[in-house]
Amino acid sequence: MLTVNILAIINVVILFALLFFRKENALSNKILAISFLIPGLYFVNTIFILAGYQKLLSVSLFFVQMVAVLFPVTLYYYFNLLQGKGFRVNKTLFIGSALLLLYITTLAIRFALLSPSAQTTYIQRLSTEDYPLDMFLYTVFFYVWQLVYFSVITRDIIRYKKQLNDNLSNLEQSKFHYMVRFIVLLWCFNAILVGLYICFPLYIVDYILLPIVVNALYAFILYFSFHHNAIFTSATFNLLNKVNTEVNKEIPADDDEKKKNVLTDKHHEAYLALTELIEKDLIYTDPDLSLKTISSKTGIAEYIVSQAINHYYQKSFFNLINEKRVETSKCRLLAMKPTETIEGIAYDTGFNSRSSFYRAFKKYTGKTPQQFILSSKPQ
């Protein structure tokens, strides 16, 4: 038990250092780093319990539980930052967290009023099957409440995806995949923990299974975030935030034409202008291309361009542009010179990362670039 908790603390320190002290850092990284310090404090408490440091534990036990209430709060803020929303207060979540904090504060006061011998007995029960009922209830409430937080975050991400549907560049697509995988992992692990707390003695889950789950989360962050460039530098975060700001501007409610999605001559004009930009200007090779770019070049509102694409091409802006990029890259791959690389062709055709190119190429051709090249060679 002791070893797995010490390992979890070491991982916390490593992950915090990598996220918080990263060069050209973004605020989102620092928030994520701070959020994962919170379970690190929890594991320190666990070590105090297992090692019998009762004097230290009597001071830290409920303080750490109070701080733990902030864990889903910081993650909620983190995901808001990724979606360009900044700090927003959800009144329902705020009230629920406040009530949970009030409950654990009440337990802390009750504990402080116990005699020294009663406090010692209470702490000893934390590592036995005779786990204090009030702490058991708090733990279950805490993880159920986290599920509520993660469900709200999931809902927000789905809404964000719908808003971004026609504006998604490869950068936003990469970050969206990261958000989806991260929140699904958080939700699933949290749901599993709720089930484990119900099925197993609480101290076994707390001291053995919980650090294992958290270590798995750390592994995800280290692998997916850094390997797929999903953790932002300040430059990429600012770029993403600029796009998010535009996307989060809602369509005016009193504009009936926008609501009804009625096709007009303006839509046909947008279709012709976009077709020319694609076929003659090869505008899709711009890695930062968005509806705003098209709107600026054509002088036609973004929503009209979007509706024209949906009607005339029967697909979203993102899929249209990526299909054109893949088609161009196929021609380039077939005529690839010895001095060229697959990654170089990917960047030339508008993709801004190797992973986004491979993902799109596989989606539209059913093959990886290497498989496509091999299958195209004469037998």
Coordinates of C-alpha atoms in Angstrom, one line a residue:
M1 CA 0.0 0.0 0.0
L2 CA 2.7 2.4 1.0
T3 CA 4.8 1.9 -2.2
V4 CA 2.0 2.6 -4.6
N5 CA 1.1 5.9 -2.8
I6 CA 4.7 7.0 -2.7
L7 CA 4.9 6.3 -6.5
A8 CA 1.8 8.4 -7.0
I9 CA 3.3 11.3 -5.1
I10 CA 6.5 11.1 -7.2
N11 CA 4.4 11.1 -10.4
V12 CA 2.5 14.1 -9.1
V13 CA 5.7 16.1 -8.6
I14 CA 7.1 15.1 -12.0
L15 CA 3.8 16.0 -13.8
F16 CA 3.5 19.3 -11.9
A17 CA 7.0 20.3 -12.9
L18 CA 6.5 19.4 -16.6
L19 CA 3.3 21.3 -16.8
F20 CA 3.8 24.3 -14.6
F21 CA 7.4 25.2 -15.5
R22 CA 7.1 24.5 -19.3
K23 CA 8.7 27.1 -21.5
E24 CA 6.3 29.5 -23.3
N25 CA 3.7 28.2 -21.0
A26 CA 0.0 28.7 -21.2
L27 CA -2.4 29.4 -18.3
S28 CA -4.3 26.2 -19.0
N29 CA -1.1 24.1 -18.3
K30 CA -0.7 25.8 -14.9
I31 CA -4.3 25.2 -14.0
L32 CA -4.0 21.5 -14.9
A33 CA -0.7 21.2 -12.9
I34 CA -2.4 22.7 -9.8
S35 CA -5.4 20.5 -10.2
F36 CA -3.2 17.4 -10.0
L37 CA -1.4 18.6 -7.0
I38 CA -4.7 18.1 -5.1
P39 CA -4.8 14.3 -5.2
G40 CA -1.0 14.5 -4.4
L41 CA -1.9 16.0 -1.1
Y42 CA -4.5 13.2 -0.6
F43 CA -1.7 10.6 -1.0
V44 CA 0.4 12.4 1.5
N45 CA -2.5 11.9 4.0
T46 CA -2.6 8.3 3.1
I47 CA 1.1 7.8 3.8
F48 CA 0.5 9.5 7.2
I49 CA -2.3 7.0 7.9
L50 CA -0.3 4.0 6.8
A51 CA 2.9 5.1 8.6
G52 CA 1.1 5.9 11.8
Y53 CA 1.9 9.7 11.9
Q54 CA -1.2 10.5 13.9
K55 CA -0.1 13.9 15.1
L56 CA 0.5 15.1 11.5
L57 CA -2.7 13.5 10.4
S58 CA -4.8 15.1 13.0
V59 CA -3.8 18.5 11.4
S60 CA -3.8 17.5 7.7
L61 CA -6.7 15.1 7.5
F62 CA -9.7 17.4 7.0
F63 CA -7.6 20.2 5.5
V64 CA -6.8 17.9 2.6
Q65 CA -10.4 16.9 2.3
M66 CA -11.4 20.5 2.0
V67 CA -8.9 21.2 -0.6
A68 CA -10.0 18.1 -2.5
V69 CA -13.4 19.8 -3.2
L70 CA -11.5 22.2 -5.5
F71 CA -10.3 19.3 -7.8
P72 CA -13.3 19.2 -10.1
V73 CA -13.6 23.0 -9.9
T74 CA -10.1 23.5 -11.3
L75 CA -10.7 20.9 -14.0
Y76 CA -13.9 22.7 -14.9
Y77 CA -12.0 25.9 -15.3
Y78 CA -9.3 24.1 -17.3
F79 CA -11.8 22.8 -19.8
N80 CA -13.4 26.3 -20.0
L81 CA -10.0 27.7 -20.9
L82 CA -9.6 25.1 -23.7
Q83 CA -12.9 26.2 -25.1
G84 CA -12.0 29.9 -25.0
K85 CA -14.6 30.7 -22.3
G86 CA -12.3 31.9 -19.6
F87 CA -13.6 31.7 -16.0
R88 CA -17.3 31.1 -15.8
V89 CA -19.3 30.3 -12.7
N90 CA -21.9 27.6 -13.0
K91 CA -24.3 28.4 -10.1
T92 CA -25.6 24.9 -9.7
L93 CA -22.0 23.4 -9.5
F94 CA -20.9 26.3 -7.3
I95 CA -23.8 25.7 -4.8
G96 CA -23.1 21.9 -4.8
S97 CA -19.4 22.4 -4.1
A98 CA -20.2 24.9 -1.4
L99 CA -22.5 22.4 0.3
L100 CA -19.9 19.7 0.1
L101 CA -17.3 22.0 1.6
L102 CA -19.7 22.9 4.4
Y103 CA -20.2 19.2 5.1
I104 CA -16.5 18.4 5.4
T105 CA -16.0 21.5 7.4
T106 CA -18.6 20.3 9.8
L107 CA -16.9 17.0 10.1
A108 CA -13.6 18.8 10.8
I109 CA -15.2 20.8 13.6
R110 CA -16.7 17.7 15.2
F111 CA -13.3 16.0 15.0
A112 CA -11.5 18.9 16.6
L113 CA -14.0 18.8 19.5
L114 CA -13.2 15.1 20.2
S115 CA -10.8 14.2 23.0
P116 CA -7.3 13.3 22.1
S117 CA -8.0 9.6 22.7
A118 CA -11.2 9.7 20.6
Q119 CA -9.2 11.4 17.8
T120 CA -6.6 8.7 17.9
T121 CA -9.4 6.0 17.7
Y122 CA -11.0 7.9 14.8
I123 CA -7.7 8.0 12.9
Q124 CA -7.0 4.3 13.6
R125 CA -10.4 3.4 12.1
L126 CA -9.4 5.0 8.8
S127 CA -7.2 2.0 8.0
T128 CA -9.6 -0.7 9.1
E129 CA -12.9 -2.1 7.9
D130 CA -14.5 -0.1 10.7
Y131 CA -14.2 3.0 8.6
P132 CA -16.0 6.1 10.1
L133 CA -19.5 6.3 8.6
D134 CA -19.3 10.1 8.2
M135 CA -16.1 9.9 6.2
F136 CA -17.5 7.1 4.1
L137 CA -20.6 9.2 3.2
Y138 CA -18.4 12.2 2.4
T139 CA -16.2 10.1 0.1
V140 CA -19.2 8.7 -1.8
F141 CA -20.8 12.2 -2.1
F142 CA -17.5 13.6 -3.3
Y143 CA -17.1 11.2 -6.1
V144 CA -20.7 11.3 -7.1
W145 CA -20.5 15.1 -7.2
Q146 CA -17.4 14.8 -9.4
L147 CA -19.4 12.7 -11.8
V148 CA -21.9 15.6 -12.0
Y149 CA -19.0 18.0 -12.8
F150 CA -17.6 15.7 -15.5
S151 CA -21.0 15.2 -17.0
V152 CA -21.5 19.0 -17.2
I153 CA -18.0 19.3 -18.8
T154 CA -18.9 16.6 -21.3
R155 CA -22.1 18.4 -22.2
D156 CA -20.2 21.7 -22.7
I157 CA -17.7 19.9 -25.0
I158 CA -20.5 18.5 -27.1
R159 CA -22.0 22.0 -27.5
Y160 CA -18.5 23.3 -28.3
K161 CA -18.1 20.7 -31.0
K162 CA -21.4 21.8 -32.6
Q163 CA -20.3 25.4 -32.6
L164 CA -17.0 24.5 -34.1
N165 CA -18.3 22.2 -36.7
D166 CA -17.6 24.4 -39.6
N167 CA -14.6 26.3 -38.2
L168 CA -12.4 23.4 -37.1
S169 CA -8.8 23.7 -38.3
N170 CA -6.4 20.9 -37.7
L171 CA -5.2 22.6 -34.5
E172 CA -8.7 22.8 -33.0
Q173 CA -9.4 19.2 -34.2
S174 CA -6.3 18.0 -32.3
K175 CA -7.3 19.8 -29.2
F176 CA -10.9 18.6 -29.4
H177 CA -9.8 15.0 -29.6
Y178 CA -7.7 15.6 -26.6
M179 CA -10.6 17.1 -24.6
V180 CA -12.9 14.3 -25.5
R181 CA -10.4 11.5 -24.5
F182 CA -9.5 13.3 -21.3
I183 CA -13.0 13.9 -20.0
V184 CA -14.2 10.4 -21.0
L185 CA -11.2 9.0 -19.1
L186 CA -12.0 11.2 -16.1
W187 CA -15.7 10.2 -16.2
C188 CA -15.0 6.5 -16.5
F189 CA -12.4 6.3 -13.8
N190 CA -14.6 8.3 -11.5
A191 CA -17.6 6.0 -12.1
I192 CA -15.4 3.0 -11.6
L193 CA -14.2 4.5 -8.2
V194 CA -17.8 5.0 -7.1
G195 CA -18.5 1.4 -7.9
L196 CA -15.4 0.2 -6.0
Y197 CA -16.3 2.3 -3.0
I198 CA -19.7 0.6 -2.9
C199 CA -18.3 -2.9 -3.4
F200 CA -15.1 -2.9 -1.4
P201 CA -14.0 -1.7 2.0
L202 CA -13.2 2.0 1.6
Y203 CA -9.7 1.8 3.0
I204 CA -8.7 -0.7 0.3
V205 CA -10.0 1.6 -2.5
D206 CA -8.4 4.7 -0.9
Y207 CA -5.0 3.2 -0.3
I208 CA -4.5 0.8 -3.2
L209 CA -7.0 1.3 -6.0
L210 CA -7.2 5.1 -6.0
P211 CA -3.5 5.7 -6.5
I212 CA -3.4 3.1 -9.3
V213 CA -6.3 5.0 -11.1
V214 CA -4.6 8.4 -10.6
N215 CA -1.3 7.0 -11.9
A216 CA -3.1 5.9 -15.0
L217 CA -4.5 9.4 -15.5
Y218 CA -0.9 10.8 -15.2
A219 CA 0.3 8.3 -17.8
F220 CA -2.5 9.6 -20.2
I221 CA -1.5 13.2 -19.6
L222 CA 2.2 12.5 -20.3
Y223 CA 1.6 10.4 -23.4
F224 CA -1.3 12.0 -25.2
S225 CA -0.7 15.6 -24.2
F226 CA 3.0 15.7 -25.1
H227 CA 3.1 13.1 -27.8
H228 CA 0.2 14.6 -29.8
N229 CA 1.2 18.2 -28.9
A230 CA -2.1 18.7 -27.1
I231 CA -0.6 20.7 -24.3
F232 CA -0.3 24.2 -25.5
T233 CA 2.6 26.6 -25.6
S234 CA 1.4 30.2 -25.1
A235 CA 1.6 30.7 -28.9
T236 CA -0.7 27.8 -29.8
F237 CA -3.0 28.6 -26.9
N238 CA -3.4 32.2 -28.0
L239 CA -4.1 31.0 -31.6
L240 CA -6.7 28.6 -30.5
N241 CA -8.3 31.1 -28.1
K242 CA -8.6 33.6 -31.0
V243 CA -10.6 31.0 -33.0
N244 CA -12.7 30.1 -30.0
T245 CA -13.6 33.7 -29.3
E246 CA -15.0 34.0 -32.8
V247 CA -16.9 30.7 -32.6
N248 CA -18.4 31.6 -29.2
K249 CA -20.1 34.7 -30.6
E250 CA -23.7 33.6 -31.0
I251 CA -25.9 34.4 -34.0
P252 CA -28.2 37.3 -33.1
A253 CA -31.6 35.8 -32.1
D254 CA -33.6 38.4 -34.1
D255 CA -32.0 37.4 -37.5
D256 CA -34.8 35.3 -39.0
E257 CA -32.8 34.5 -42.2
K258 CA -30.0 33.0 -40.2
K259 CA -32.4 30.9 -38.1
K260 CA -34.4 29.6 -41.0
N261 CA -31.3 28.7 -43.1
V262 CA -33.1 30.0 -46.3
L263 CA -31.0 29.7 -49.4
T264 CA -30.6 32.9 -51.4
D265 CA -28.6 34.2 -54.4
K266 CA -25.9 35.1 -51.8
H267 CA -25.5 31.4 -51.0
H268 CA -24.9 30.6 -54.6
E269 CA -22.4 33.5 -54.9
A270 CA -20.6 32.1 -51.8
Y271 CA -20.5 28.7 -53.4
L272 CA -18.9 30.0 -56.6
A273 CA -16.4 32.2 -54.8
L274 CA -15.3 29.3 -52.5
T275 CA -15.0 26.9 -55.5
E276 CA -12.7 29.4 -57.2
L277 CA -10.6 29.9 -54.0
I278 CA -10.2 26.1 -53.8
E279 CA -9.6 25.2 -57.4
K280 CA -7.5 28.2 -58.5
D281 CA -6.0 29.7 -55.3
L282 CA -5.6 26.4 -53.5
I283 CA -6.7 28.1 -50.3
Y284 CA -7.0 24.8 -48.5
T285 CA -3.1 24.7 -48.2
D286 CA -3.3 27.4 -45.6
P287 CA -3.1 25.4 -42.3
D288 CA -5.0 28.1 -40.3
L289 CA -7.8 28.3 -42.8
S290 CA -11.2 29.0 -41.3
L291 CA -14.6 30.3 -42.2
K292 CA -13.5 33.7 -41.1
T293 CA -10.7 33.6 -43.7
I294 CA -13.2 32.7 -46.5
S295 CA -15.5 35.4 -45.3
S296 CA -12.7 38.0 -45.3
K297 CA -11.7 37.1 -48.9
T298 CA -15.2 37.0 -50.3
G299 CA -16.9 39.7 -48.3
I300 CA -19.7 37.2 -47.5
A301 CA -20.9 36.5 -44.0
E302 CA -19.5 33.3 -42.3
Y303 CA -22.9 31.8 -41.7
I304 CA -23.8 32.1 -45.4
V305 CA -20.5 30.4 -46.5
S306 CA -21.2 27.7 -44.0
Q307 CA -24.8 27.1 -45.2
A308 CA -23.6 27.2 -48.8
I309 CA -21.0 24.5 -48.1
N310 CA -23.6 22.3 -46.3
H311 CA -26.1 22.6 -49.2
Y312 CA -23.9 22.5 -52.3
Y313 CA -21.1 20.1 -51.0
Q314 CA -23.3 18.2 -48.6
K315 CA -20.5 18.2 -46.0
S316 CA -19.0 20.5 -43.3
F317 CA -16.3 23.1 -44.0
F318 CA -13.8 21.0 -42.1
N319 CA -14.5 17.8 -44.1
L320 CA -14.5 19.7 -47.4
I321 CA -11.1 21.3 -46.8
N322 CA -9.5 18.1 -45.4
E323 CA -10.8 16.1 -48.4
K324 CA -9.1 18.6 -50.7
R325 CA -5.9 18.4 -48.7
V326 CA -5.9 14.6 -48.8
E327 CA -6.6 14.5 -52.6
T328 CA -3.7 16.9 -53.2
S329 CA -1.4 14.9 -50.9
K330 CA -2.2 11.7 -52.8
C331 CA -1.0 13.2 -56.0
R332 CA 2.1 14.5 -54.3
L333 CA 2.9 11.1 -52.7
L334 CA 2.6 9.4 -56.1
A335 CA 5.1 11.8 -57.5
M336 CA 7.3 12.1 -54.4
K337 CA 10.9 12.9 -55.1
P338 CA 13.8 11.2 -53.1
T339 CA 14.5 14.5 -51.3
E340 CA 10.9 14.8 -50.1
T341 CA 9.3 13.4 -47.0
I342 CA 5.7 12.4 -46.1
E343 CA 5.7 14.9 -43.3
G344 CA 6.9 17.6 -45.7
I345 CA 4.1 16.9 -48.1
A346 CA 1.6 17.0 -45.2
Y347 CA 2.7 20.5 -44.2
D348 CA 2.7 21.6 -47.8
T349 CA -0.9 20.5 -48.4
G350 CA -2.2 22.4 -45.3
F351 CA -1.9 20.0 -42.4
N352 CA -0.1 21.4 -39.3
S353 CA 0.9 18.2 -37.6
R354 CA 1.8 14.7 -38.6
S355 CA -0.9 13.1 -36.5
S356 CA -3.7 15.2 -38.0
F357 CA -2.4 14.3 -41.5
Y358 CA -2.3 10.6 -40.8
R359 CA -5.7 10.6 -39.2
A360 CA -7.3 12.5 -42.1
F361 CA -5.5 10.4 -44.8
K362 CA -6.7 7.2 -43.1
K363 CA -10.2 8.5 -42.8
Y364 CA -10.6 9.4 -46.5
T365 CA -8.5 6.6 -48.1
G366 CA -8.7 3.8 -45.7
K367 CA -4.9 3.5 -45.8
T368 CA -1.9 5.1 -44.2
P369 CA 0.3 7.2 -46.5
Q370 CA 2.9 4.4 -46.6
Q371 CA 0.2 1.8 -47.4
F372 CA -1.1 4.1 -50.2
I373 CA 2.3 4.5 -51.7
L374 CA 3.0 0.7 -51.7
S375 CA -0.4 -0.2 -53.1
S376 CA 0.0 2.3 -56.0
K377 CA 3.3 0.9 -57.2
P378 CA 3.2 -1.4 -60.2
Q379 CA 3.3 -5.1 -59.2

